[in-house]
mmCIF file of C-alpha atoms in Angstrom:
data_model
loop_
_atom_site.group_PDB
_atom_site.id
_atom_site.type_symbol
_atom_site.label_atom_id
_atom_site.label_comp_id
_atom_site.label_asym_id
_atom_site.label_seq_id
_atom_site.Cartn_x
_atom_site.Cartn_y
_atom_site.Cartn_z
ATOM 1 C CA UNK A 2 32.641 -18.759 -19.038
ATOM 2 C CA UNK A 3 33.047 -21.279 -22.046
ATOM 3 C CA UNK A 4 35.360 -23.383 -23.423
ATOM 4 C CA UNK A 5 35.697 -22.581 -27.274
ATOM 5 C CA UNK A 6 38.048 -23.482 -30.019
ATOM 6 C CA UNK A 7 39.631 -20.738 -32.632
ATOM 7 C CA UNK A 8 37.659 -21.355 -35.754
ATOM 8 C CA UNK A 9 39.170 -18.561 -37.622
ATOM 9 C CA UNK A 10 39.221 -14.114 -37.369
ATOM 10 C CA UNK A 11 37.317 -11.434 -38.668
ATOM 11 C CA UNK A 12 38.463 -7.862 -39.685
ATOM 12 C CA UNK A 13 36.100 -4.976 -39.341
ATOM 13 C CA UNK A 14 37.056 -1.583 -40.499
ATOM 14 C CA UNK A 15 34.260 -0.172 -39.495
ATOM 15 C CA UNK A 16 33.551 -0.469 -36.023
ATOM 16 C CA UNK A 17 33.269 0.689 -32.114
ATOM 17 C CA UNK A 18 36.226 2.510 -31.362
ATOM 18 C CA UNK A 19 37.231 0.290 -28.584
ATOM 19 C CA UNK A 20 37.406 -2.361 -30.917
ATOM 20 C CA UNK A 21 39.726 -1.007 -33.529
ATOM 21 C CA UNK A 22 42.696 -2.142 -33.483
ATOM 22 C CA UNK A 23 41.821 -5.673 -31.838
ATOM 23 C CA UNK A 24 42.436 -9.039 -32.806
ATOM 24 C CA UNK A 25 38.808 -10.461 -33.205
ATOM 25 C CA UNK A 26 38.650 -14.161 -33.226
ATOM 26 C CA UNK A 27 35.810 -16.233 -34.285
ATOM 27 C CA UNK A 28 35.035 -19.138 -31.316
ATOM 28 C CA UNK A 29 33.167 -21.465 -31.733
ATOM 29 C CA UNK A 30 31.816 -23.810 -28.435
ATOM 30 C CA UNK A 31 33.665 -27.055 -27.637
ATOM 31 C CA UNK A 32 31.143 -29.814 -26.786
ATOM 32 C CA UNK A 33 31.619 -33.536 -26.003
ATOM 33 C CA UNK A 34 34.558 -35.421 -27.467
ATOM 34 C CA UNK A 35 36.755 -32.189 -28.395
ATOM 35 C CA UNK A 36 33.990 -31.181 -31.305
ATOM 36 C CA UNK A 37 33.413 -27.504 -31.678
ATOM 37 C CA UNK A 38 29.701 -27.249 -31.866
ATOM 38 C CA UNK A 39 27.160 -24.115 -32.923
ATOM 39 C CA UNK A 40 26.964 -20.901 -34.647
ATOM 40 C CA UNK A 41 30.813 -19.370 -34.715
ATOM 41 C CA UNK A 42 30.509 -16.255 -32.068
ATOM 42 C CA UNK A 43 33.094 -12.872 -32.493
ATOM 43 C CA UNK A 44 35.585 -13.010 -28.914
ATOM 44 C CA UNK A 45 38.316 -9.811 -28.274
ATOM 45 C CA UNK A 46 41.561 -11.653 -28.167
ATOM 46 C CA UNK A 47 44.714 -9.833 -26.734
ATOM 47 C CA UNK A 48 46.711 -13.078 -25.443
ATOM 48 C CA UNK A 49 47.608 -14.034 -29.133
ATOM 49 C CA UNK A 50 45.409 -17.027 -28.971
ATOM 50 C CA UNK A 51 46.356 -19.024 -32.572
ATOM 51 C CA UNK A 52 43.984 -21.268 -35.297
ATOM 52 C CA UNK A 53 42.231 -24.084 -33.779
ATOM 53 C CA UNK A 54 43.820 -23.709 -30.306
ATOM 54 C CA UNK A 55 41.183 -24.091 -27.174
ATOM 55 C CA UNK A 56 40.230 -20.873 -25.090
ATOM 56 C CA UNK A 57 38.530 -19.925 -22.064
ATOM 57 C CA UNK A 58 35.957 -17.234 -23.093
ATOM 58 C CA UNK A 59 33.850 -15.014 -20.864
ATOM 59 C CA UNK A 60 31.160 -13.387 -21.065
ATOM 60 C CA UNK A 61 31.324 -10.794 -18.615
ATOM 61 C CA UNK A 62 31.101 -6.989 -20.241
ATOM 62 C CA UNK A 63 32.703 -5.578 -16.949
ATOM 63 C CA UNK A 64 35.407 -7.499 -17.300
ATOM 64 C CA UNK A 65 35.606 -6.505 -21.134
ATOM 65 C CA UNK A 66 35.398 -2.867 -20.669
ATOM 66 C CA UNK A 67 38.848 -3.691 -17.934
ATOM 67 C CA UNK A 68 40.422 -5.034 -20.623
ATOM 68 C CA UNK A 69 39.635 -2.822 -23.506
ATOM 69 C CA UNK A 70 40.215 0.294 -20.799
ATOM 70 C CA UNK A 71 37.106 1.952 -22.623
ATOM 71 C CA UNK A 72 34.153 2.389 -19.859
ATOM 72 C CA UNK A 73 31.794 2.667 -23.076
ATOM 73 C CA UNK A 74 32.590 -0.656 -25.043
ATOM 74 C CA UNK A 75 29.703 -2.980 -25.817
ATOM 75 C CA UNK A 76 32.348 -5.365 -26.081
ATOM 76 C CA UNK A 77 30.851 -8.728 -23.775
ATOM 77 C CA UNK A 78 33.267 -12.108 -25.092
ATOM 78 C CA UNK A 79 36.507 -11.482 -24.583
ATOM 79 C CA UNK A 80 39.256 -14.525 -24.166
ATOM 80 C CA UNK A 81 40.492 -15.011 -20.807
ATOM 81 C CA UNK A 82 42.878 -17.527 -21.385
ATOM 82 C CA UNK A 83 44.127 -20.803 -23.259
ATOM 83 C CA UNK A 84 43.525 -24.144 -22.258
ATOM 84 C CA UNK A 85 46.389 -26.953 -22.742
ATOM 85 C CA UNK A 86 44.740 -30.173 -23.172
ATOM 86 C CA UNK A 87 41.198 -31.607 -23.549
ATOM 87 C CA UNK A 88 39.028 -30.766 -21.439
ATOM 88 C CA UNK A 89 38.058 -34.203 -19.083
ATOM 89 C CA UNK A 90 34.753 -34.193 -18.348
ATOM 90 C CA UNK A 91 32.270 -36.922 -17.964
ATOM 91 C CA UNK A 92 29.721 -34.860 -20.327
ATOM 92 C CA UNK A 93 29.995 -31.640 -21.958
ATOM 93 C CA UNK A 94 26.421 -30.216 -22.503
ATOM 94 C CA UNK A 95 26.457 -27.223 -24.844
ATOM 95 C CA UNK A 96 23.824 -24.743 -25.337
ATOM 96 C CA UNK A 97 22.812 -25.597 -28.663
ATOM 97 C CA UNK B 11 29.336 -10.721 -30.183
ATOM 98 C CA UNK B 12 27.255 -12.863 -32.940
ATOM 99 C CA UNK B 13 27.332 -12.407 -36.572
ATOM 100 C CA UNK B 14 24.488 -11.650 -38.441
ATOM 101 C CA UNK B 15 23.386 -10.965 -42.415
ATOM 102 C CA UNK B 16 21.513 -7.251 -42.361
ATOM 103 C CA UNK B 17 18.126 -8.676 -44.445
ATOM 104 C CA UNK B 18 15.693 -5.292 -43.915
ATOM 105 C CA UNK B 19 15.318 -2.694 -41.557
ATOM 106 C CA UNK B 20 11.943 -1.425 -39.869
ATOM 107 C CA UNK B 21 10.801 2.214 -38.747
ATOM 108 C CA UNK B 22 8.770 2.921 -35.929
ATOM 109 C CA UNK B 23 6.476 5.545 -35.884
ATOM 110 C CA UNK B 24 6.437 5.814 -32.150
ATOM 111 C CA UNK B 25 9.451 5.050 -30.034
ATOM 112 C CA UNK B 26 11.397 5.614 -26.720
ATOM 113 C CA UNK B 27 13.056 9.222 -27.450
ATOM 114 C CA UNK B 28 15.647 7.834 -26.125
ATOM 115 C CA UNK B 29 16.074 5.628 -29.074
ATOM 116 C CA UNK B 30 16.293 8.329 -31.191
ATOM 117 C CA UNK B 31 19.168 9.050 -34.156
ATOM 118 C CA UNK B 32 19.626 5.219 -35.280
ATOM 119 C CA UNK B 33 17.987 2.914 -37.198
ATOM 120 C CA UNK B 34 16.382 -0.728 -36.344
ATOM 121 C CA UNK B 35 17.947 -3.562 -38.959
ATOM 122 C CA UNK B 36 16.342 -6.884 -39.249
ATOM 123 C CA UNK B 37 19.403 -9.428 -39.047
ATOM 124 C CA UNK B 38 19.738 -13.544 -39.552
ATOM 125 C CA UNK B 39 22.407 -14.644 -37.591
ATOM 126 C CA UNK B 40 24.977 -16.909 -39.626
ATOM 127 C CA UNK B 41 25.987 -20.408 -38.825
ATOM 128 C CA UNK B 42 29.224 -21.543 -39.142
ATOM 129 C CA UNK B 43 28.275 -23.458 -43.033
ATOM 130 C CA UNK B 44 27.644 -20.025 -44.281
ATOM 131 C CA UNK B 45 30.822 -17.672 -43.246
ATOM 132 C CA UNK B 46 33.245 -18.111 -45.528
ATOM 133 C CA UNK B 47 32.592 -15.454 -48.439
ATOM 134 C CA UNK B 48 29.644 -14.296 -46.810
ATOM 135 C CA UNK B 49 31.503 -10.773 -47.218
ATOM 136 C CA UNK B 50 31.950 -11.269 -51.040
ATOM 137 C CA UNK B 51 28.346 -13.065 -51.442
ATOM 138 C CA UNK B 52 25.444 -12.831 -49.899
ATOM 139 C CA UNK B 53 24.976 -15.600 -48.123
ATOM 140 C CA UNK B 54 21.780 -17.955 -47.929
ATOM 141 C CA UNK B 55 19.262 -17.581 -44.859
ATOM 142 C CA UNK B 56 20.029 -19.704 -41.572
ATOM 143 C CA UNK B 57 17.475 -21.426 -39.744
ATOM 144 C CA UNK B 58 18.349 -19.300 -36.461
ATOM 145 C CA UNK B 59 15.891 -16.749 -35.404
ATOM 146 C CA UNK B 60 16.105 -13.136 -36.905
ATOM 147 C CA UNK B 61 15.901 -10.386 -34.518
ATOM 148 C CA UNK B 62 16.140 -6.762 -34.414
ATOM 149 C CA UNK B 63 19.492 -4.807 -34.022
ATOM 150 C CA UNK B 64 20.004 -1.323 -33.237
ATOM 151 C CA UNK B 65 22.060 0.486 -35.293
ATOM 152 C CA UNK B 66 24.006 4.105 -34.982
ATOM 153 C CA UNK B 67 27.454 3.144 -37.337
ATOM 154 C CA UNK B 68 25.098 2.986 -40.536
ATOM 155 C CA UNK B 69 24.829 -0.636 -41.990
ATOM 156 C CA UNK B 70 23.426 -1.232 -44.627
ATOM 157 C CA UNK B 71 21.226 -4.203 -46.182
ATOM 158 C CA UNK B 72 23.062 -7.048 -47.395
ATOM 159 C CA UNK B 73 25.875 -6.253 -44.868
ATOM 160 C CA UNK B 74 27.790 -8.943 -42.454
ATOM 161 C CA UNK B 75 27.688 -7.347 -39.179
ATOM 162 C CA UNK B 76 28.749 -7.838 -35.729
ATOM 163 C CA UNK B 77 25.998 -7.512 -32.993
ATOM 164 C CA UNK B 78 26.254 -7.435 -28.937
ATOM 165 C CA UNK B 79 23.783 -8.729 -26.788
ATOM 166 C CA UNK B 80 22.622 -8.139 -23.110
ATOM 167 C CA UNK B 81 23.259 -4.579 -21.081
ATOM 168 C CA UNK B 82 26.605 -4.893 -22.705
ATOM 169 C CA UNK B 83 24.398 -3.109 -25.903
ATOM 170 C CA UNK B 84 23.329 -0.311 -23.909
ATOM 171 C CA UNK B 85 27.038 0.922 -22.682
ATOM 172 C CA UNK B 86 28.129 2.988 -25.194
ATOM 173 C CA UNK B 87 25.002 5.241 -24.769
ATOM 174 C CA UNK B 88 25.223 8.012 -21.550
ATOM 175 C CA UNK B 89 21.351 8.029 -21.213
ATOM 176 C CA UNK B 90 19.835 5.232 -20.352
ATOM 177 C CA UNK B 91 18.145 3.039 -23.749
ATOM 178 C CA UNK B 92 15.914 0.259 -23.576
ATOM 179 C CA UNK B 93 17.671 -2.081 -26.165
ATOM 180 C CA UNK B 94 19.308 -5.174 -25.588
ATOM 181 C CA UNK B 95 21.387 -6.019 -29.036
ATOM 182 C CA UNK B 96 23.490 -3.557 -31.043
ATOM 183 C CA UNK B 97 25.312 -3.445 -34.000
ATOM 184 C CA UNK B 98 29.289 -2.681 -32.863
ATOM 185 C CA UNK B 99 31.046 -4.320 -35.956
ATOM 186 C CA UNK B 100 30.507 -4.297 -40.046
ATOM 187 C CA UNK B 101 33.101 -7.445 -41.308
ATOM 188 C CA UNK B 102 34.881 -6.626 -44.083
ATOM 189 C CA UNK B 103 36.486 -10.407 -44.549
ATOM 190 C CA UNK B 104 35.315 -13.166 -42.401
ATOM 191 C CA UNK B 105 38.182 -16.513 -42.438
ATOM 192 C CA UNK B 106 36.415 -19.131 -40.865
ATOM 193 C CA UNK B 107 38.157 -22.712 -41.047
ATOM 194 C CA UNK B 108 36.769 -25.290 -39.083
ATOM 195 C CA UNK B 109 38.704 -28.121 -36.849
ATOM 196 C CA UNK B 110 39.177 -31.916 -38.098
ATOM 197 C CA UNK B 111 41.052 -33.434 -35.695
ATOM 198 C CA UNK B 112 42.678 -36.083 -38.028
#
């Protein structure tokens, strides 16, 4: 799992079935000193997570399929849940 | 999911039958400089690695689409299919606004 920040949404007419009909938010990894780092990423959001607010953000596609209810989603980010304040680490190493 | 910029597509004259009925798009993954209007206007290249996404929803060059990654690609299929990124998504409008914390 990953802490991310809401960077902004994306709309999709065209897609999976299971994902029609879904908020999906573009995330974008928090590194060191609150900055969102990296290439933006596409996450399944069904908590109402808003602009710029900090989420938890797995990865797991098992998980994903639970929450979508569709046993044939590729769906694999999903968020999992919003974080209050800044995350107090000593260092936060990203992967990029 | 990652987005990427469909920049060419490749056909291969041999391939797992199972495989078969979809189409294999080069894609550039975006960074986060080039989203806005990357619907409207083609965007420029990133310096992120292409790679090859299967396709069965029929997108087309030039489009912004949505690709998963991992065995999460292969569960829409019944059969069993040896590919690990697939295009789920084609963005019609991508809002991207990024944080300044000032």
């Amino acid at each position: 799992m990953i802490i991310a920040r809401i960077v902004g949404n994306a709309i999709a007419a065209h897609c999976h079935r299971s994902l029609s009909g879904k908020t999906l938010l573009l995330c974008q990894q928090l590194g060191d000193g609150d900055v969102s780092v990296g290439a933006p990423f596409v996450a399944i959001d069904l908590f109402g997570a808003g602009l710029h607010e900090r989420v938890l953000v797995s990865t797991d596609g098992l998980g994903a399929r639970h929450l979508v209810e569709d046993d044939s989603s590729p769906i694999r980010m999903f968020v999992q849940g919003i974080v209050d304040e800044p995350v107090e680490a000593k260092q936060l190493i990203t992967s990029h | 999911m990652r987005i990427g910029q469909v920049i060419g597509k490749t056909v291969l004259s041999v391939q797992d039958p199972a495989c078969e009925g979809g189409r294999w798009l080069v894609v550039n993954p975006l960074d986060a400089s080039q989203l806005n209007g990357c619907c409207e206007k083609t965007p420029s290249l990133s310096a992120q690695a292409s790679l090859i996404v299967y396709d069965n929803i029929g997108a087309g060059e030039g489009d912004i689409i949505g690709f998963s990654e991992g065995g999460e690609a292969t569960a829409p299929f019944p059969h069993p299919i040896p590919i690990d990124a697939l295009c789920i998504a084609i963005f019609d409008q991508i809002h991207y606004t990024a944080f300044s914390s000032n």
